[in-house]
PDB file of C-alpha atoms in Angstrom:
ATOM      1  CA  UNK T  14     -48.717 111.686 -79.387  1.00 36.00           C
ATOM      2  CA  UNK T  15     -47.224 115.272 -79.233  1.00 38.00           C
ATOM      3  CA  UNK T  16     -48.974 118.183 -79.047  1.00 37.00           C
ATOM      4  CA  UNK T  17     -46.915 121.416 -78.952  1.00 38.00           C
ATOM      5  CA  UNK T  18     -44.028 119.776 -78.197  1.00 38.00           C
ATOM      6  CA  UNK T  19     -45.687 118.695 -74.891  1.00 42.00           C
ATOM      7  CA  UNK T  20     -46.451 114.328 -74.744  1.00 41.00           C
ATOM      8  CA  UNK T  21     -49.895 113.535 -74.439  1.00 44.00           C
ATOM      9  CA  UNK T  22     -51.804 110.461 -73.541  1.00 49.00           C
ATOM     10  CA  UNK T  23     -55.309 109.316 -74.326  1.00 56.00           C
ATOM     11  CA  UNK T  24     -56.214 109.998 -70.136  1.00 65.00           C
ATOM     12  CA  UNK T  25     -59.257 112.130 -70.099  1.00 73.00           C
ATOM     13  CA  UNK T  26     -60.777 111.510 -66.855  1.00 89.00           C
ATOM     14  CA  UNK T  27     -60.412 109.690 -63.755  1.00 96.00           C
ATOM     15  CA  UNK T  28     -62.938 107.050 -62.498  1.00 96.00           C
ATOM     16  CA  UNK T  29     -61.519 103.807 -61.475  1.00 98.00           C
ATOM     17  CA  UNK T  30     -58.378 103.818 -59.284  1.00 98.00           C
ATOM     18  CA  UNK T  31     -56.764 100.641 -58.271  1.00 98.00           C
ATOM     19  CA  UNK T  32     -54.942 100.865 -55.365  1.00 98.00           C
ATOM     20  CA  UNK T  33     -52.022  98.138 -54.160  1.00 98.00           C
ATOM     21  CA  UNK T  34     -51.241  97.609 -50.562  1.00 98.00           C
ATOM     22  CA  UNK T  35     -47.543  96.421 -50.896  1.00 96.00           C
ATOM     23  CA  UNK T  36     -46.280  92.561 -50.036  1.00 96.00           C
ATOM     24  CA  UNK T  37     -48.662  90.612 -48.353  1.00 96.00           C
ATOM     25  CA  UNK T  38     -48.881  87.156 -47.964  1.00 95.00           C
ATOM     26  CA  UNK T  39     -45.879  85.491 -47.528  1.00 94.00           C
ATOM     27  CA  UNK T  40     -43.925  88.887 -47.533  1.00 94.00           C
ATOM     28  CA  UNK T  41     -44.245  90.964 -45.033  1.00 96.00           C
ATOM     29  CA  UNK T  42     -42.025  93.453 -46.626  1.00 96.00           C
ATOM     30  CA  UNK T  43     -40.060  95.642 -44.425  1.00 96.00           C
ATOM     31  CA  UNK T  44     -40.338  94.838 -40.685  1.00 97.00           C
ATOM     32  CA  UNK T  45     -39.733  97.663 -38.106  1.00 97.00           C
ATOM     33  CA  UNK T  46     -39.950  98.811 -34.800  1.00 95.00           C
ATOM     34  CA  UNK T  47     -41.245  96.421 -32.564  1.00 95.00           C
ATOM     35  CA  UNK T  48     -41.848  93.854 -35.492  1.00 97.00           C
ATOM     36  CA  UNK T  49     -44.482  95.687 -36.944  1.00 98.00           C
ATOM     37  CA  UNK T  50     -44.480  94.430 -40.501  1.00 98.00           C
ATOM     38  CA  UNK T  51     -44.813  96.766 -43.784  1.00 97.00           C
ATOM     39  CA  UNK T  52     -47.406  94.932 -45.289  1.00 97.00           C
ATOM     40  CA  UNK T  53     -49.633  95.010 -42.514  1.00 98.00           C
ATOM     41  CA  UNK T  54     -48.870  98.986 -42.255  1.00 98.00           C
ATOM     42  CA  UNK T  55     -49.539  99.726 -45.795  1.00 98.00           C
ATOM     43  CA  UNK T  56     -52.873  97.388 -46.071  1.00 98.00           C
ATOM     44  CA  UNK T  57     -54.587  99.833 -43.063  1.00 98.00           C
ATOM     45  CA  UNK T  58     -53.391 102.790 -45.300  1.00 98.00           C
ATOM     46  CA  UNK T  59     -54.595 101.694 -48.464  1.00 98.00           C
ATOM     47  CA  UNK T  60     -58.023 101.188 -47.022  1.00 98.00           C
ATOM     48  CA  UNK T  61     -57.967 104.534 -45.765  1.00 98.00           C
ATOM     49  CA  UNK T  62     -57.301 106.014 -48.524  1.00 98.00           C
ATOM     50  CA  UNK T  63     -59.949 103.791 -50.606  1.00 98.00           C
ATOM     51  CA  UNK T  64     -62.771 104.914 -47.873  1.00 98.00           C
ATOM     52  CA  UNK T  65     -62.200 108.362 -48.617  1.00 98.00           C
ATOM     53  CA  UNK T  66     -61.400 108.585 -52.030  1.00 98.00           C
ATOM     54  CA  UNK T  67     -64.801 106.637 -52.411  1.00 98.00           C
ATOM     55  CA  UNK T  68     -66.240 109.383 -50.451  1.00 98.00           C
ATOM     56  CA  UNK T  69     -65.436 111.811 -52.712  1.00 97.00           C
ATOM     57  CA  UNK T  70     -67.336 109.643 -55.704  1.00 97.00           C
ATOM     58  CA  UNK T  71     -64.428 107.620 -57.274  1.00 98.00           C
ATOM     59  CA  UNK T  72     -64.648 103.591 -57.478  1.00 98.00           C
ATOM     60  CA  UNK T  73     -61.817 102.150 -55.805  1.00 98.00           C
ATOM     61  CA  UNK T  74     -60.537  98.613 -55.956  1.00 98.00           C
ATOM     62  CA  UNK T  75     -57.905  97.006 -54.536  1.00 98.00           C
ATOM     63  CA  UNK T  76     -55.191  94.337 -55.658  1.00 98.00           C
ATOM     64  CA  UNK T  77     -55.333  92.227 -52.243  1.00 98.00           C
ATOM     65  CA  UNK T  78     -56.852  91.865 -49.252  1.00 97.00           C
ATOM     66  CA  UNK T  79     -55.475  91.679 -45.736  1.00 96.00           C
ATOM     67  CA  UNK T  80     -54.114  88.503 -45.741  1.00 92.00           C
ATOM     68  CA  UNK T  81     -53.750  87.761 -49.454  1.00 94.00           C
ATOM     69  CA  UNK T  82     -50.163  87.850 -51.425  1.00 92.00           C
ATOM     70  CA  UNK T  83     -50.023  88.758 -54.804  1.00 93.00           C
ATOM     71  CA  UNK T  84     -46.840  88.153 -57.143  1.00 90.00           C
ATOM     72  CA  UNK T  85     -45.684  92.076 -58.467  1.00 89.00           C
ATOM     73  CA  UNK T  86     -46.855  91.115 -62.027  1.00 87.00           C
ATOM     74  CA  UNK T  87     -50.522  90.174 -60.869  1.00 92.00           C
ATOM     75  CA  UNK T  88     -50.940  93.564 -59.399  1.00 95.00           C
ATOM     76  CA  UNK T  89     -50.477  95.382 -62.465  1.00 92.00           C
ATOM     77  CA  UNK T  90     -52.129  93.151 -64.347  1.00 92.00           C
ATOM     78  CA  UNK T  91     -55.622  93.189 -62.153  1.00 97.00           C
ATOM     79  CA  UNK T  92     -55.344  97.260 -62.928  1.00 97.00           C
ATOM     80  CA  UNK T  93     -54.817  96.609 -66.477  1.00 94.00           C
ATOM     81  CA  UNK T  94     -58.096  93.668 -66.680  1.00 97.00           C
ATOM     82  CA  UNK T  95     -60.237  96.419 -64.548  1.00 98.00           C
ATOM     83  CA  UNK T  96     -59.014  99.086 -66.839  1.00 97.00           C
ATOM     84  CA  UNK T  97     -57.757 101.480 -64.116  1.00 97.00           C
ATOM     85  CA  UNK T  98     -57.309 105.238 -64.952  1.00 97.00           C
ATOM     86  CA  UNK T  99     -54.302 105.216 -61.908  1.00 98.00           C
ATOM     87  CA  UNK T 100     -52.349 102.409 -60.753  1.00 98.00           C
ATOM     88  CA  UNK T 101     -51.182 103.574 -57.651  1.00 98.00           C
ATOM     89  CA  UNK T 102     -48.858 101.028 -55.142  1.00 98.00           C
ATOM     90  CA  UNK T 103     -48.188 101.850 -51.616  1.00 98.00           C
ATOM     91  CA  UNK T 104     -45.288 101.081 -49.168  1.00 98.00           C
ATOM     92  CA  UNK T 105     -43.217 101.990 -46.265  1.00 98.00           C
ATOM     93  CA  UNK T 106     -39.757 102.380 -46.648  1.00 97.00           C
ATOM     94  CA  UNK T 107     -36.670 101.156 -44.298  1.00 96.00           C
ATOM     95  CA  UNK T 108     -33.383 102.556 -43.160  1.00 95.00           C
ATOM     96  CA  UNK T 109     -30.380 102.269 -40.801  1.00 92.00           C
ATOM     97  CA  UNK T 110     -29.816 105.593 -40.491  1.00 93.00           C
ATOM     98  CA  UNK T 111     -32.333 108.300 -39.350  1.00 95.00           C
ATOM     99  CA  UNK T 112     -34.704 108.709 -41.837  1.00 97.00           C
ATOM    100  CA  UNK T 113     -38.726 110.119 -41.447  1.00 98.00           C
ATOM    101  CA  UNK T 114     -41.657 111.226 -44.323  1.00 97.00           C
ATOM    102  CA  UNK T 115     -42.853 110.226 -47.852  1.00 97.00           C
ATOM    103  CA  UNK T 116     -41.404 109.531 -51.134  1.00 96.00           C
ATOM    104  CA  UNK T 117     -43.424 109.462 -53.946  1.00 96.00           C
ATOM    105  CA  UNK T 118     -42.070 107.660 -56.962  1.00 95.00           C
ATOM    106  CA  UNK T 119     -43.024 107.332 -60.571  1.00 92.00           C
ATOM    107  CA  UNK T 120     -41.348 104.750 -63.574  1.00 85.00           C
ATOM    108  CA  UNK T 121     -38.644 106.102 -65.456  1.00 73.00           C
ATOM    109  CA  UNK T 122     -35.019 105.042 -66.580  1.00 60.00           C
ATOM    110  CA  UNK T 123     -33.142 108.337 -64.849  1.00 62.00           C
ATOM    111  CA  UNK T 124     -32.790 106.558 -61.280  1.00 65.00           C
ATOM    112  CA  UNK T 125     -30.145 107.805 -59.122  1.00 77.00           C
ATOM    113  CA  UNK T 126     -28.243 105.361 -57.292  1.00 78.00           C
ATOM    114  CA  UNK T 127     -30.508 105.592 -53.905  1.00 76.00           C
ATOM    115  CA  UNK T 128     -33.606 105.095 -56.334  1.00 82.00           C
ATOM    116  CA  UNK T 129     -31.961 101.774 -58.067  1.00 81.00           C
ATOM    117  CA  UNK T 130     -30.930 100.347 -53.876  1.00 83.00           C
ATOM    118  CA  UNK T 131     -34.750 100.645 -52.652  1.00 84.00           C
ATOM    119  CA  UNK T 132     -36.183  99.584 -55.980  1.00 84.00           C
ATOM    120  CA  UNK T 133     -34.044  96.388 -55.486  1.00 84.00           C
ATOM    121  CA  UNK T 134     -35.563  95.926 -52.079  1.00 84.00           C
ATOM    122  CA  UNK T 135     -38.905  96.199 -53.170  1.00 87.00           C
ATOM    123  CA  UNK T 136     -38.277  93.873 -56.317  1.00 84.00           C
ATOM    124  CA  UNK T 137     -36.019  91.778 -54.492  1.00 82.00           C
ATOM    125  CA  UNK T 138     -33.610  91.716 -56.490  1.00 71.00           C
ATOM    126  CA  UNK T 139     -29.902  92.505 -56.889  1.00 70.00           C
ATOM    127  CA  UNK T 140     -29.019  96.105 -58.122  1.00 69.00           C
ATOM    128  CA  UNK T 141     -27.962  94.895 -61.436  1.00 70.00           C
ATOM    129  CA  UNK T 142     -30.924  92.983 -62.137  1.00 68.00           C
ATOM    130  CA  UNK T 143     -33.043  96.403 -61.588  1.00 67.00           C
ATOM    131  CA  UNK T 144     -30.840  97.999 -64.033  1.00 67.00           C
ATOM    132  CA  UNK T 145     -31.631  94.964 -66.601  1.00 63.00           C
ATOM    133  CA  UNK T 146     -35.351  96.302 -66.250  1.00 64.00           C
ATOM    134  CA  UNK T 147     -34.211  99.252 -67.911  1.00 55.00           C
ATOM    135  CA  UNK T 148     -34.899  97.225 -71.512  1.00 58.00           C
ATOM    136  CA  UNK T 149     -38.984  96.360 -70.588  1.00 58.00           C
ATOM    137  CA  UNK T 150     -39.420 100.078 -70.410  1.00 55.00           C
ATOM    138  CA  UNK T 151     -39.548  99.709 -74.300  1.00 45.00           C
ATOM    139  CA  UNK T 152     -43.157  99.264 -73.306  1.00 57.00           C
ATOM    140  CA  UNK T 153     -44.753 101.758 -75.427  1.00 58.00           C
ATOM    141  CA  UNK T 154     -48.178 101.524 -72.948  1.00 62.00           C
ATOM    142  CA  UNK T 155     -45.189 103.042 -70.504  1.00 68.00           C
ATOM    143  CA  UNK T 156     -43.706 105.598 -72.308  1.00 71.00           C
ATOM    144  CA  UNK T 157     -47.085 107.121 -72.903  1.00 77.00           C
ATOM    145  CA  UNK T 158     -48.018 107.513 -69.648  1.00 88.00           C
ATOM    146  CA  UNK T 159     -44.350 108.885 -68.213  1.00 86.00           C
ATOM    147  CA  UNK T 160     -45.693 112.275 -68.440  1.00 90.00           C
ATOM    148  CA  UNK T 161     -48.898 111.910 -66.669  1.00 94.00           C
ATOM    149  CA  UNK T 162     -47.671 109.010 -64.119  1.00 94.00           C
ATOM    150  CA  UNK T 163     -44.726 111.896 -62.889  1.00 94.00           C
ATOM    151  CA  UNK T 164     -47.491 114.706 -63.309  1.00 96.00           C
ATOM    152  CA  UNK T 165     -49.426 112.524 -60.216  1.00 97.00           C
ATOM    153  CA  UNK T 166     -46.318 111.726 -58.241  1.00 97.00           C
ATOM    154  CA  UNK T 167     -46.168 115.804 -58.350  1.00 97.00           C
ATOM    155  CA  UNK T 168     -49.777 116.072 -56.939  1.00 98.00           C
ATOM    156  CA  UNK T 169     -49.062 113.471 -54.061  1.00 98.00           C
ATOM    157  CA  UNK T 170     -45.564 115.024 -53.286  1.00 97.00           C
ATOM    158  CA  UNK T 171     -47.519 118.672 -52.723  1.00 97.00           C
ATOM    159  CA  UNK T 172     -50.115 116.875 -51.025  1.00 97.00           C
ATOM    160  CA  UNK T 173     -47.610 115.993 -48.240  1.00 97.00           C
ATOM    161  CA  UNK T 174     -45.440 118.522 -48.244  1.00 95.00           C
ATOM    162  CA  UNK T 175     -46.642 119.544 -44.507  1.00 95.00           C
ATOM    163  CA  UNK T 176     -45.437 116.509 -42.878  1.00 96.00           C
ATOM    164  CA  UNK T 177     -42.494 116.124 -41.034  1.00 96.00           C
ATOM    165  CA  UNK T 178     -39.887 114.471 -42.904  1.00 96.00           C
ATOM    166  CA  UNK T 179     -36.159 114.393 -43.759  1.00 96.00           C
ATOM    167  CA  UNK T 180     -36.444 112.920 -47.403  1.00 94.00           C
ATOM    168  CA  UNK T 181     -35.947 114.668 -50.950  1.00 86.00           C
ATOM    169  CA  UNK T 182     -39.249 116.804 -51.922  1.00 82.00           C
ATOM    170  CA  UNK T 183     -38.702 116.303 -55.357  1.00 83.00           C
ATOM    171  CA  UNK T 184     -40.199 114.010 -57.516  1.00 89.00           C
ATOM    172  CA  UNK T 185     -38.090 111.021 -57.981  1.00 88.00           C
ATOM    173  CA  UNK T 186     -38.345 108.406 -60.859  1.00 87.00           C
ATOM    174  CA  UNK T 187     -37.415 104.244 -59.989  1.00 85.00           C
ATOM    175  CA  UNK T 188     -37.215 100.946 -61.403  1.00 82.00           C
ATOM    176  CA  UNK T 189     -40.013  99.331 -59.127  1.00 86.00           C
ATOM    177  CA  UNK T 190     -41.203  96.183 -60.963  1.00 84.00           C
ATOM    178  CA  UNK T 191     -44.466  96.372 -59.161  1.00 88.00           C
ATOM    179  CA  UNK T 192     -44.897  99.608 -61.966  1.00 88.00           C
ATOM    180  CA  UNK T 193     -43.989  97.119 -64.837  1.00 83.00           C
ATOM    181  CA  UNK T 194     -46.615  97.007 -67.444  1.00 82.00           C
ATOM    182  CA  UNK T 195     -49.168  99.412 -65.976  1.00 89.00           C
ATOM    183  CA  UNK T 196     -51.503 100.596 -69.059  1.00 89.00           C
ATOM    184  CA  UNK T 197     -52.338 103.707 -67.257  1.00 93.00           C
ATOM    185  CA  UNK T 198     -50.322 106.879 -64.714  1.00 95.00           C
ATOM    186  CA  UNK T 199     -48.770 104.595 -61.944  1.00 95.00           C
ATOM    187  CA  UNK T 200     -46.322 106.156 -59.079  1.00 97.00           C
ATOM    188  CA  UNK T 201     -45.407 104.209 -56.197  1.00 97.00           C
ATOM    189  CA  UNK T 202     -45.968 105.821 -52.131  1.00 98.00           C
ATOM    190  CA  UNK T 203     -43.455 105.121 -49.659  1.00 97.00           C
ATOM    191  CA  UNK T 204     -45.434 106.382 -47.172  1.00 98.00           C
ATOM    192  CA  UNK T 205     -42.969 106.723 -44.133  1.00 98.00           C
ATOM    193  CA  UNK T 206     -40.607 104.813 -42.776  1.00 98.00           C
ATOM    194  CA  UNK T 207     -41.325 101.269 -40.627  1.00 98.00           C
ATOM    195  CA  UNK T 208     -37.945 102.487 -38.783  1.00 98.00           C
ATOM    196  CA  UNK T 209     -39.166 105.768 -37.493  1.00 98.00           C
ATOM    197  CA  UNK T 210     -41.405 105.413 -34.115  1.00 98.00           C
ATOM    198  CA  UNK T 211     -43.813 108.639 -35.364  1.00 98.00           C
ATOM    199  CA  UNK T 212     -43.944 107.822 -39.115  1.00 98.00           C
ATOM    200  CA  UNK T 213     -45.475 104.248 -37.600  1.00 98.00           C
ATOM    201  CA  UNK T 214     -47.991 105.479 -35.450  1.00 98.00           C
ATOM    202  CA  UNK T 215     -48.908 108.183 -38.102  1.00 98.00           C
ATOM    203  CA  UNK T 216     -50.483 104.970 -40.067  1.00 98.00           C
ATOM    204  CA  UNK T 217     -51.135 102.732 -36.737  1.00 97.00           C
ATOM    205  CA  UNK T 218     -53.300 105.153 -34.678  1.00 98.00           C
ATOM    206  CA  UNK T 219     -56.830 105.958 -36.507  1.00 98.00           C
ATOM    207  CA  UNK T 220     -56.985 109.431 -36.496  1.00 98.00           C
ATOM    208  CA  UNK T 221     -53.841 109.733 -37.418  1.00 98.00           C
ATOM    209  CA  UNK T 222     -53.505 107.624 -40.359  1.00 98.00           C
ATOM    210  CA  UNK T 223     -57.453 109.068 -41.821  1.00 98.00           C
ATOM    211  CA  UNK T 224     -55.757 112.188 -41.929  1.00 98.00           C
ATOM    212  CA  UNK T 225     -52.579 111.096 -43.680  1.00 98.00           C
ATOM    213  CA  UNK T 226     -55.496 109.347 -46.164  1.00 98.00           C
ATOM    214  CA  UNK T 227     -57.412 112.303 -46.924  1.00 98.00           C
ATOM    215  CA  UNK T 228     -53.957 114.058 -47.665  1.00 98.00           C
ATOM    216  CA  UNK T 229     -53.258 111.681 -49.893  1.00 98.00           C
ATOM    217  CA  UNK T 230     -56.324 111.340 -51.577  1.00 98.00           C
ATOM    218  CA  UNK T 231     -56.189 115.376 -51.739  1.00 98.00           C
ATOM    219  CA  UNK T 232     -52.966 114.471 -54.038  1.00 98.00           C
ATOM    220  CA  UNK T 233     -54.844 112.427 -56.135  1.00 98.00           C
ATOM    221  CA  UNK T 234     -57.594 114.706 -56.126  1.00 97.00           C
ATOM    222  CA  UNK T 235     -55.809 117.858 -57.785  1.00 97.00           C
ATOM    223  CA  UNK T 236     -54.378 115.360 -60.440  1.00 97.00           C
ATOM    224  CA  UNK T 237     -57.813 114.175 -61.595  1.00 97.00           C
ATOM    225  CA  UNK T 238     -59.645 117.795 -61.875  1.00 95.00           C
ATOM    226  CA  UNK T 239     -55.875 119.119 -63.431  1.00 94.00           C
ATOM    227  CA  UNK T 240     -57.005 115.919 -66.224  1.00 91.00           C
ATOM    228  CA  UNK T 241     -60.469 116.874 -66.357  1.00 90.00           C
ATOM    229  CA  UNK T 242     -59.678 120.549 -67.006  1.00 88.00           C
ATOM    230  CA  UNK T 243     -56.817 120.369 -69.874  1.00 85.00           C
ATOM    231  CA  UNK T 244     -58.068 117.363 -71.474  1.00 74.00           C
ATOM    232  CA  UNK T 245     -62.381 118.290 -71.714  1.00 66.00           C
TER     233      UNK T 245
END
């Protein structure tokens, strides 16, 4: 609904986030320097996260375990059946060229042409078939929660802002099926880049990747008391 010509949702307060470690399984998904594998990557940084976001009194689940693949349409649909206030998906990007730091993505049809390339290597798909998603985002569940879902991308993009990187700091907005059919605020993480020798050990070393957690659950953290506060 609109209130003073500002979109609102029915989001009051969040309890239950469901967290996605991307691919897994029989995907690996990226695979970097010294064949470290994506999945594997974003797994140890989703539990991170989870430990300390249930720290600070939220319930957590997650869409897979270490091991475990899940097709992309499961993983929305396990947030949907738990009736998650955030969806939230994270990944590791990959690149040829130099490239370091975080990206923080939410759903929405105004994807530049970079946007539309890495959403069809997380979908794996062609380019054109990521454009042909374009018509699902009729999803009126979807449209409601634009606002909020590029509202929390915001919060995780400050979040990170003081870590080295090379990437875009604004917000950006792509077709990522895994983001398809979320009921609720949904962005997806690329948390670094498999490519980039510090960006790995930023997530492989312990200390390292807690800290990188509590940043991002500090993202998360200023969305949810931003909710609670304009919606009480």
């Amino acid at each position: 609904t609109a209130s003073g010509g500002k979109m609102t949702t029915s989001l009051r307060r969040v309890k239950r986030i469901v967290l996605d470690p991307g691919h897994g399984g029989d995907d690996p998904g990226a695979i970097g320097l010294g064949g470290v594998h994506e999945a594997d990557l974003a797994y140890d940084l989703t539990v991170a996260v989870a430990s300390v976001l249930r720290s600070r009194g939220y319930q957590v689940l997650l869409t897979r375990g270490r091991s475990q693949g899940r097709t992309l349409r499961q993983r929305t649909e396990y947030a949907n059946r738990h009736q998650a206030d955030l969806f939230i998906s994270i990944h590791l990007n990959a690149a040829k060229r130099r490239a370091f730091g975080f990206e923080v993505y939410y759903l929405d049809v105004g994807a530049d042409r970079y946007a539309r390339r890495l959403a069809a290597r997380e979908n794996r798909q062609s380019e054109e078939e990521v454009d042909a998603l374009r018509f699902i985002l009729a999803d009126l569940a979807m449209k409601g929660n634009a606002v909020d879902s590029r509202q929390l991308a915001s919060e995780l993009t400050d979040a990170v802002t003081g870590f080295r990187t090379n990437r875009a700091k604004e917000v950006r907005s792509a077709l990522f099926a895994v983001l398809l059919g979320a009921r609720m605020p949904a962005v997806l993480i690329e948390a670094g880049f498999v490519t980039d020798k510090d960006d790995v050990n930023r997530v492989k070393t312990e200390k390292r990747r807690v800290a990188t957690a509590k940043h991002l659950a500090d993202g998360i953290d200023a969305f949810a008391k931003k909710m609670a506060e304009e919606r009480q």
